[in-house]
Short mmCIF file of C-alpha atoms and ligand atoms in Angstrom, two decimals:
data_model
loop_
_atom_site.label_atom_id
_atom_site.label_comp_id
_atom_site.label_asym_id
_atom_site.label_seq_id
_atom_site.Cartn_x
_atom_site.Cartn_y
_atom_site.Cartn_z
CA MET A 1 -10.69 43.61 -34.99
CA VAL A 2 -8.59 40.29 -35.95
CA THR A 3 -10.32 36.83 -35.59
CA LEU A 4 -8.16 34.62 -34.39
CA GLN A 5 -10.35 30.70 -33.98
CA THR A 6 -9.06 28.74 -31.39
CA LYS A 7 -6.77 25.43 -32.17
CA LEU A 8 -7.48 24.97 -28.58
CA PRO A 9 -10.70 25.15 -26.98
CA LYS A 10 -10.66 23.02 -24.31
CA VAL A 11 -8.03 24.43 -22.99
CA GLY A 12 -7.47 27.32 -20.92
CA THR A 13 -4.46 27.53 -17.55
CA THR A 14 -3.37 24.94 -15.91
CA ILE A 15 -5.39 24.05 -12.66
CA PHE A 16 -1.19 23.69 -11.19
CA THR A 17 -1.26 27.64 -11.99
CA ARG A 18 -4.55 28.82 -10.35
CA MET A 19 -4.04 26.29 -7.91
CA SER A 20 -0.70 28.06 -6.76
CA ALA A 21 -2.17 31.13 -7.39
CA MET A 22 -4.96 31.10 -4.95
CA ALA A 23 -2.83 29.79 -2.34
CA ALA A 24 -0.75 32.53 -2.56
CA GLU A 25 -3.89 35.34 -1.93
CA HIS A 26 -4.76 32.61 1.19
CA ASN A 27 -1.66 32.19 1.84
CA ALA A 28 -2.85 28.04 2.77
CA ILE A 29 0.42 25.23 2.45
CA ASN A 30 0.93 24.83 -0.75
CA LEU A 31 0.76 20.88 -1.43
CA SER A 32 -0.64 21.66 -5.33
CA GLN A 33 1.22 22.36 -7.74
CA GLY A 34 4.71 19.63 -8.07
CA PHE A 35 7.92 20.99 -7.30
CA PRO A 36 9.68 19.76 -3.68
CA ASP A 37 10.56 23.41 -1.63
CA PHE A 38 13.34 21.88 -0.72
CA GLU A 39 17.22 22.35 -2.47
CA ALA A 40 18.98 20.73 -4.98
CA PRO A 41 22.41 19.50 -4.40
CA LEU A 42 24.98 21.92 -3.43
CA GLY A 43 27.05 19.59 -5.56
CA LEU A 44 24.37 19.97 -8.42
CA ARG A 45 23.57 23.73 -8.27
CA GLU A 46 27.92 24.73 -7.08
CA ALA A 47 28.03 22.57 -10.85
CA LEU A 48 25.67 25.10 -12.13
CA ALA A 49 27.17 28.18 -11.42
CA ARG A 50 30.88 26.81 -12.30
CA ALA A 51 29.68 25.39 -15.60
CA THR A 52 27.78 29.15 -16.07
CA MET A 53 31.76 31.18 -15.66
CA GLU A 54 33.45 28.59 -17.08
CA GLY A 55 31.88 30.29 -20.44
CA HIS A 56 29.06 27.34 -21.26
CA ASN A 57 27.18 29.54 -22.14
CA GLN A 58 27.14 29.12 -26.12
CA TYR A 59 24.97 26.94 -28.08
CA ALA A 60 24.89 22.92 -27.02
CA PRO A 61 24.62 20.69 -30.21
CA MET A 62 21.27 19.83 -31.09
CA ALA A 63 20.82 16.70 -29.38
CA GLY A 64 22.34 17.95 -26.32
CA LEU A 65 26.18 17.89 -24.98
CA PRO A 66 27.64 14.59 -26.01
CA ALA A 67 29.25 14.74 -22.74
CA LEU A 68 25.87 14.82 -20.32
CA ARG A 69 24.26 12.30 -22.94
CA GLU A 70 27.30 9.39 -22.07
CA GLN A 71 26.56 9.66 -18.34
CA LEU A 72 22.16 9.16 -19.61
CA ALA A 73 23.67 6.56 -21.56
CA HIS A 74 25.61 5.09 -18.70
CA GLN A 75 22.67 5.12 -15.95
CA LEU A 76 20.69 3.72 -18.12
CA GLN A 77 23.60 1.08 -17.99
CA LEU A 78 23.18 1.21 -14.47
CA THR A 79 19.72 1.55 -12.82
CA ARG A 80 18.25 -0.52 -16.52
CA GLY A 81 20.56 -3.33 -17.77
CA VAL A 82 19.49 -1.95 -21.35
CA SER A 83 23.26 -0.63 -23.25
CA VAL A 84 22.09 3.20 -25.41
CA ASN A 85 22.94 4.70 -28.07
CA PRO A 86 24.24 7.98 -26.55
CA ASP A 87 25.09 9.68 -30.17
CA THR A 88 21.52 8.20 -31.84
CA GLU A 89 19.32 7.25 -29.51
CA ILE A 90 19.05 9.87 -26.92
CA THR A 91 18.03 13.55 -26.92
CA VAL A 92 18.36 16.21 -24.38
CA VAL A 93 15.02 17.96 -24.40
CA PRO A 94 14.27 21.35 -21.95
CA GLY A 95 12.02 19.71 -20.04
CA ALA A 96 9.74 16.52 -20.22
CA THR A 97 7.40 18.68 -22.01
CA GLU A 98 8.43 19.37 -24.95
CA GLY A 99 9.99 16.41 -25.94
CA ILE A 100 6.19 14.90 -25.59
CA TYR A 101 5.47 16.90 -27.00
CA CYS A 102 8.22 16.61 -30.70
CA ALA A 103 7.87 13.21 -30.28
CA VAL A 104 3.78 12.86 -31.16
CA MET A 105 3.70 16.32 -33.60
CA ALA A 106 6.43 13.49 -35.35
CA CYS A 107 4.21 10.64 -35.11
CA VAL A 108 1.19 11.99 -35.37
CA LYS A 109 -0.98 12.46 -38.30
CA PRO A 110 -4.82 13.94 -39.11
CA GLY A 111 -6.96 11.64 -37.81
CA ASP A 112 -4.47 9.33 -36.00
CA GLU A 113 -6.04 7.47 -32.71
CA VAL A 114 -4.21 8.58 -30.28
CA ILE A 115 -5.02 5.89 -26.46
CA VAL A 116 -4.51 8.13 -23.37
CA LEU A 117 -5.29 6.61 -19.81
CA ASP A 118 -7.03 9.19 -17.63
CA PRO A 119 -6.76 10.27 -15.85
CA CYS A 120 -3.75 11.76 -17.37
CA TYR A 121 -1.03 15.18 -17.55
CA ASP A 122 -2.47 17.60 -19.16
CA SER A 123 0.27 18.36 -21.76
CA TYR A 124 -0.91 15.13 -23.28
CA GLU A 125 -4.29 15.95 -24.90
CA PRO A 126 -3.67 19.44 -26.24
CA SER A 127 -0.10 17.79 -28.33
CA ILE A 128 -2.38 14.65 -30.58
CA GLU A 129 -4.25 17.92 -30.96
CA LEU A 130 -2.52 20.68 -32.61
CA ALA A 131 -0.80 17.91 -34.30
CA GLY A 132 -4.20 16.51 -35.83
CA GLY A 133 -4.63 13.91 -34.19
CA VAL A 134 -7.17 12.67 -31.81
CA ALA A 135 -7.32 11.19 -28.36
CA ILE A 136 -8.96 8.23 -27.86
CA HIS A 137 -9.73 8.44 -23.96
CA VAL A 138 -9.66 5.06 -21.82
CA PRO A 139 -10.35 5.01 -18.06
CA LEU A 140 -7.39 3.47 -15.85
CA GLY A 141 -8.52 1.09 -13.79
CA ASN A 142 -11.28 1.37 -10.26
CA ASP A 143 -9.22 -1.59 -8.05
CA GLY A 144 -6.33 0.82 -7.16
CA PHE A 145 -6.02 2.72 -10.67
CA SER A 146 -4.03 -0.21 -12.37
CA PRO A 147 -4.57 -0.60 -16.55
CA ASP A 148 -8.03 -2.02 -17.55
CA TRP A 149 -6.46 -4.66 -20.39
CA GLN A 150 -9.67 -5.57 -21.75
CA LYS A 151 -10.63 -2.49 -22.78
CA ILE A 152 -7.48 -0.57 -24.09
CA ARG A 153 -7.81 -3.42 -26.68
CA ASP A 154 -12.03 -2.06 -26.91
CA ALA A 155 -10.96 0.41 -27.55
CA VAL A 156 -8.03 0.14 -30.80
CA THR A 157 -9.52 0.43 -33.74
CA PRO A 158 -7.28 0.65 -37.24
CA ARG A 159 -6.88 4.55 -37.05
CA THR A 160 -4.62 3.83 -34.12
CA ARG A 161 -1.34 5.02 -34.15
CA MET A 162 0.24 5.66 -30.61
CA ILE A 163 -1.06 4.64 -27.02
CA MET A 164 0.99 6.76 -24.47
CA VAL A 165 0.59 6.10 -20.87
CA ASN A 166 3.39 6.69 -17.19
CA THR A 167 4.12 4.79 -14.91
CA PRO A 168 4.83 5.59 -11.86
CA HIS A 169 1.68 7.77 -12.46
CA ASN A 170 1.09 11.57 -11.72
CA PRO A 171 -1.57 11.55 -10.11
CA THR A 172 -2.39 8.73 -8.93
CA GLY A 173 0.95 7.89 -7.61
CA SER A 174 0.38 3.96 -9.44
CA THR A 175 2.82 2.12 -10.57
CA PHE A 176 2.68 -0.87 -14.01
CA THR A 177 3.56 -3.65 -13.02
CA PRO A 178 6.09 -6.40 -15.72
CA ALA A 179 2.91 -8.35 -16.29
CA ASP A 180 0.73 -4.30 -17.71
CA MET A 181 4.34 -4.40 -19.53
CA ASP A 182 3.59 -8.10 -21.50
CA GLU A 183 0.47 -6.89 -22.23
CA LEU A 184 1.08 -3.50 -23.71
CA GLN A 185 4.06 -5.29 -25.71
CA ALA A 186 1.17 -7.27 -26.78
CA LEU A 187 -1.25 -5.18 -27.47
CA ALA A 188 2.05 -2.48 -29.26
CA GLU A 189 3.27 -5.28 -31.28
CA GLU A 190 -0.54 -6.76 -32.05
CA HIS A 191 -1.40 -3.34 -33.75
CA ASP A 192 2.07 -1.88 -35.29
CA LEU A 193 1.69 1.07 -32.59
CA LEU A 194 3.95 3.47 -30.66
CA VAL A 195 4.41 4.15 -27.41
CA SER A 196 5.08 7.52 -25.05
CA SER A 197 5.98 6.32 -22.42
CA ASP A 198 6.34 9.33 -19.98
CA GLU A 199 8.90 7.38 -16.52
CA VAL A 200 9.33 11.22 -15.56
CA TYR A 201 9.09 9.66 -11.60
CA GLU A 202 11.55 6.89 -12.57
CA HIS A 203 13.19 7.03 -9.16
CA LEU A 204 10.11 7.54 -6.98
CA ILE A 205 8.97 4.27 -6.71
CA TYR A 206 8.98 2.45 -2.86
CA ASP A 207 7.79 -0.62 -1.50
CA GLY A 208 10.19 -2.94 -2.84
CA ARG A 209 8.60 -2.24 -6.73
CA GLN A 210 10.63 -1.87 -9.20
CA HIS A 211 10.60 0.73 -12.28
CA CYS A 212 9.25 -0.53 -15.12
CA SER A 213 10.19 1.18 -18.49
CA VAL A 214 9.42 0.42 -21.71
CA LEU A 215 13.79 0.01 -22.36
CA GLN A 216 13.13 -2.97 -20.62
CA TRP A 217 10.99 -4.95 -22.70
CA GLU A 218 12.52 -5.21 -26.03
CA GLY A 219 9.69 -5.21 -28.40
CA LEU A 220 8.91 -1.96 -26.38
CA ARG A 221 12.02 -0.05 -26.35
CA GLN A 222 11.64 -1.03 -30.71
CA ARG A 223 7.94 1.16 -31.13
CA SER A 224 8.63 3.92 -27.74
CA PHE A 225 9.51 6.69 -27.05
CA ALA A 226 11.12 6.62 -23.35
CA HIS A 227 11.09 10.36 -21.27
CA TYR A 228 12.60 11.19 -18.36
CA SER A 229 13.25 14.73 -16.68
CA PHE A 230 15.83 16.36 -14.69
CA GLY A 231 13.14 18.60 -13.12
CA LYS A 232 11.66 15.70 -11.32
CA THR A 233 15.22 13.55 -10.84
CA PHE A 234 17.70 16.68 -9.21
CA SER A 235 14.72 18.53 -7.50
CA VAL A 236 15.02 21.18 -10.67
CA THR A 237 11.73 21.65 -11.85
CA GLY A 238 12.73 24.86 -12.81
CA TRP A 239 15.92 24.27 -14.96
CA LYS A 240 13.20 22.72 -17.35
CA THR A 241 15.99 20.03 -18.63
CA GLY A 242 15.08 16.13 -19.40
CA TYR A 243 15.56 14.24 -22.56
CA CYS A 244 13.87 11.45 -24.81
CA VAL A 245 15.45 7.44 -25.36
CA ALA A 246 13.75 5.85 -28.15
CA PRO A 247 16.18 4.02 -31.16
CA PRO A 248 17.10 6.08 -34.29
CA ALA A 249 14.34 5.58 -36.51
CA LEU A 250 12.36 7.44 -33.98
CA THR A 251 15.09 9.60 -32.48
CA ALA A 252 16.01 11.27 -36.37
CA GLU A 253 11.48 12.30 -37.12
CA MET A 254 11.73 13.20 -33.03
CA ARG A 255 15.02 15.54 -33.05
CA LYS A 256 13.20 16.93 -36.65
CA VAL A 257 10.34 18.78 -34.83
CA HIS A 258 12.87 19.33 -31.38
CA GLN A 259 14.59 21.59 -33.20
CA PHE A 260 12.46 24.19 -34.56
CA VAL A 261 10.26 24.17 -31.33
CA ALA A 262 13.48 24.60 -29.12
CA PHE A 263 16.24 23.31 -30.46
CA VAL A 264 18.37 22.44 -28.31
CA ALA A 265 18.19 22.49 -24.12
CA VAL A 266 20.02 25.18 -22.10
CA THR A 267 24.40 24.91 -22.34
CA PRO A 268 24.67 25.35 -18.25
CA VAL A 269 21.73 22.54 -16.84
CA GLN A 270 23.82 20.72 -19.19
CA GLN A 271 26.94 21.27 -18.62
CA ALA A 272 26.15 20.42 -14.68
CA ILE A 273 23.99 17.28 -14.37
CA ALA A 274 26.63 16.27 -17.24
CA ASP A 275 29.45 17.10 -14.58
CA PHE A 276 26.88 16.10 -10.88
CA LEU A 277 26.57 12.78 -11.95
CA ALA A 278 29.75 11.77 -12.71
CA ALA A 279 31.10 13.06 -8.99
CA GLU A 280 27.56 11.05 -7.70
CA PRO A 281 26.63 8.81 -9.75
CA GLY A 282 24.53 6.89 -6.94
CA TYR A 283 22.45 9.76 -6.38
CA PRO A 284 19.15 8.91 -8.19
CA GLN A 285 18.14 5.82 -6.37
CA THR A 286 19.02 7.34 -2.73
CA LEU A 287 15.72 9.04 -3.91
CA ALA A 288 13.27 5.72 -3.26
CA SER A 289 14.08 5.66 -0.71
CA PHE A 290 14.11 9.58 0.89
CA TYR A 291 10.57 10.37 -0.77
CA GLN A 292 9.35 6.93 0.43
CA ALA A 293 9.47 8.23 3.82
CA LYS A 294 7.95 11.70 3.34
CA ARG A 295 5.49 9.38 1.80
CA ASP A 296 5.31 7.52 5.54
CA LEU A 297 5.41 11.16 7.69
CA PHE A 298 2.16 12.55 5.62
CA TYR A 299 0.77 8.63 5.63
CA ASN A 300 1.37 7.72 9.81
CA ALA A 301 0.08 11.88 10.50
CA LEU A 302 -3.25 10.95 8.74
CA ALA A 303 -3.99 8.24 10.60
CA ASP A 304 -6.41 10.09 12.82
CA SER A 305 -8.27 11.63 9.78
CA ARG A 306 -11.30 10.82 7.80
CA PHE A 307 -9.28 9.85 4.35
CA LYS A 308 -9.56 6.54 3.02
CA ILE A 309 -5.58 6.20 2.05
CA THR A 310 -4.34 3.99 -0.23
CA PRO A 311 -0.29 4.85 0.47
CA SER A 312 1.02 6.03 -2.82
CA GLY A 313 3.59 3.87 -5.22
CA GLY A 314 4.99 6.31 -6.84
CA THR A 315 5.28 9.57 -8.06
CA TYR A 316 5.31 12.44 -5.29
CA PHE A 317 1.88 12.46 -4.94
CA GLN A 318 -0.68 10.93 -2.48
CA LEU A 319 -4.59 10.84 -2.69
CA LEU A 320 -6.30 11.05 -0.66
CA ASP A 321 -10.03 9.93 -1.16
CA TYR A 322 -12.45 12.97 1.06
CA SER A 323 -15.68 9.83 -0.21
CA ALA A 324 -16.36 9.52 4.35
CA ILE A 325 -16.19 13.44 5.03
CA THR A 326 -18.69 14.35 1.71
CA ASP A 327 -20.49 14.09 -1.58
CA THR A 328 -18.82 17.87 -3.18
CA PRO A 329 -17.03 17.93 -6.42
CA ASP A 330 -13.45 17.83 -6.03
CA TYR A 331 -12.85 21.23 -8.28
CA GLU A 332 -15.64 22.80 -5.99
CA LEU A 333 -13.99 21.32 -3.00
CA CYS A 334 -10.75 22.24 -3.88
CA GLU A 335 -10.69 25.58 -3.81
CA GLN A 336 -12.81 25.48 -0.53
CA TRP A 337 -9.93 24.36 1.83
CA THR A 338 -7.22 26.12 0.27
CA ARG A 339 -9.87 29.26 1.07
CA ASP A 340 -11.42 28.08 4.57
CA VAL A 341 -8.72 26.01 6.12
CA GLY A 342 -5.75 26.54 4.55
CA VAL A 343 -4.28 23.59 2.84
CA ALA A 344 -4.31 23.38 -0.72
CA SER A 345 -4.87 20.63 -3.46
CA ILE A 346 -5.40 19.64 -6.99
CA PRO A 347 -8.27 17.62 -7.78
CA ILE A 348 -8.02 14.49 -10.56
CA SER A 349 -10.93 14.73 -12.38
CA ILE A 350 -9.74 17.63 -14.26
CA PHE A 351 -6.85 15.14 -15.97
CA SER A 352 -10.47 12.82 -17.43
CA GLU A 353 -12.60 12.97 -20.04
CA GLN A 354 -15.05 11.41 -18.40
CA PRO A 355 -13.73 11.34 -14.59
CA GLN A 356 -15.19 7.85 -12.96
CA ALA A 357 -14.01 9.44 -9.36
CA GLN A 358 -14.98 13.18 -8.85
CA HIS A 359 -13.80 11.76 -4.64
CA TYR A 360 -9.93 12.29 -4.63
CA LEU A 361 -7.72 14.88 -4.23
CA ARG A 362 -4.03 14.66 -4.65
CA PHE A 363 -1.57 16.33 -1.91
CA CYS A 364 2.73 16.70 -3.74
CA PHE A 365 4.42 15.38 -0.44
CA ALA A 366 8.01 16.59 -2.22
CA LYS A 367 7.89 18.91 1.25
CA SER A 368 9.83 19.32 4.09
CA ASP A 369 8.77 17.00 7.15
CA GLU A 370 7.26 20.40 9.19
CA VAL A 371 5.41 21.66 6.68
CA LEU A 372 3.95 18.06 6.57
CA LEU A 373 2.74 17.56 9.40
CA GLN A 374 1.48 21.07 9.83
CA ALA A 375 -0.38 20.15 6.52
CA ALA A 376 -1.57 17.27 8.06
CA GLU A 377 -2.18 18.45 11.13
CA ILE A 378 -5.27 20.20 9.44
CA LEU A 379 -6.34 17.57 7.43
CA CYS A 380 -6.90 16.17 11.08
CA LYS A 381 -9.80 18.34 11.75
CA ILE A 382 -11.64 18.21 8.70
C1 PLP B 401 3.66 13.50 -15.72
C2 PLP B 401 4.39 14.10 -15.74
N1 PLP B 401 5.10 14.38 -16.83
C3 PLP B 401 6.05 15.34 -17.29
C4 PLP B 401 6.19 16.31 -17.08
C5 PLP B 401 6.70 17.49 -17.43
O1 PLP B 401 8.37 17.17 -16.42
P1 PLP B 401 9.27 19.14 -17.69
O2 PLP B 401 8.92 19.71 -16.41
O3 PLP B 401 10.07 18.26 -16.93
O4 PLP B 401 8.37 19.80 -18.81
C6 PLP B 401 5.42 16.06 -15.63
C7 PLP B 401 5.55 17.10 -14.69
O5 PLP B 401 4.73 17.56 -13.74
C8 PLP B 401 4.53 14.94 -14.91
O6 PLP B 401 4.12 15.47 -13.94
#
């Protein structure tokens, strides 16, 4: 028998895989995993078919197709008002998860501490641990899941190397304000920290809020990796392609890892997205109103339920506070309702080291209106 000591003792099968499998097994409406149940724009799917038929099927350059990186730089100018060099600052990656992993592996050394804000996306801590670093968990505040800057400051030590943030935030739907960005910038400059900014939901932001990107704060831009995902922006989570923006010196280090983790992202997907963005550069900016209508539909359909609900500020997730219904822990309730009630969700406590709030479930509203109304009708009966 071979002996093997696991490098990731805390990691098992992800909750997303488990809940989606359970939803299928019990024929429950699946609002657990974050993916749309509707198709990507026709023009994009046609562009992919065309790209492969026209022969874009071999390795792309390691940093990504130049045509795509140019379109991305154009998008960043259009949507964030920032000028980014497509050759030295943009790297196309096979999913934001890979970009995040490569950035952490490139910069975090054994013994370094990395601050994460709980609840946080589940890939962060394993990436830190594989780099030999230590994740320092700081809970988001109880009032609306905003960052508690005093607590974050208190967590900084001489070993802190990086802070990982995510806005709009999965799973809570909270968003950073300009004041939060100022705090982040001041902290990072004062302690010479690197920043990993997960902005995969940048376009899914509601009620007139503006997305705050690290690229727009000059002091942050100098020390940050900003991560984006086409899966979220173009409703193609299965295409697993995204990009990472960082200043040239950080990009160079991140690419050293990327070239030996994946080397490249899939060529025809890159070509298709480049062609689609050239034809429809305004498409990403249509997403906020599209998803806000879905959020509102789901929210209004739950008006007669016993859940307490603060409308999601961003992402395609809505938290429901079930404290008026039961005190069952969220992970138990989630399984119970998938099995017995017929709606699958995600418990948010599993994204925290020491869950402070166990009475929230996360529901994905990137679903057809019919499915959302059906799910709400069931949830209103609880
Ligand atoms: C906050 C966050 N970051 C990163 C990702 C991963 O994106 P990708 O599928 O492009 O790897 C997700 C996907 O759900 C996410 O919610």
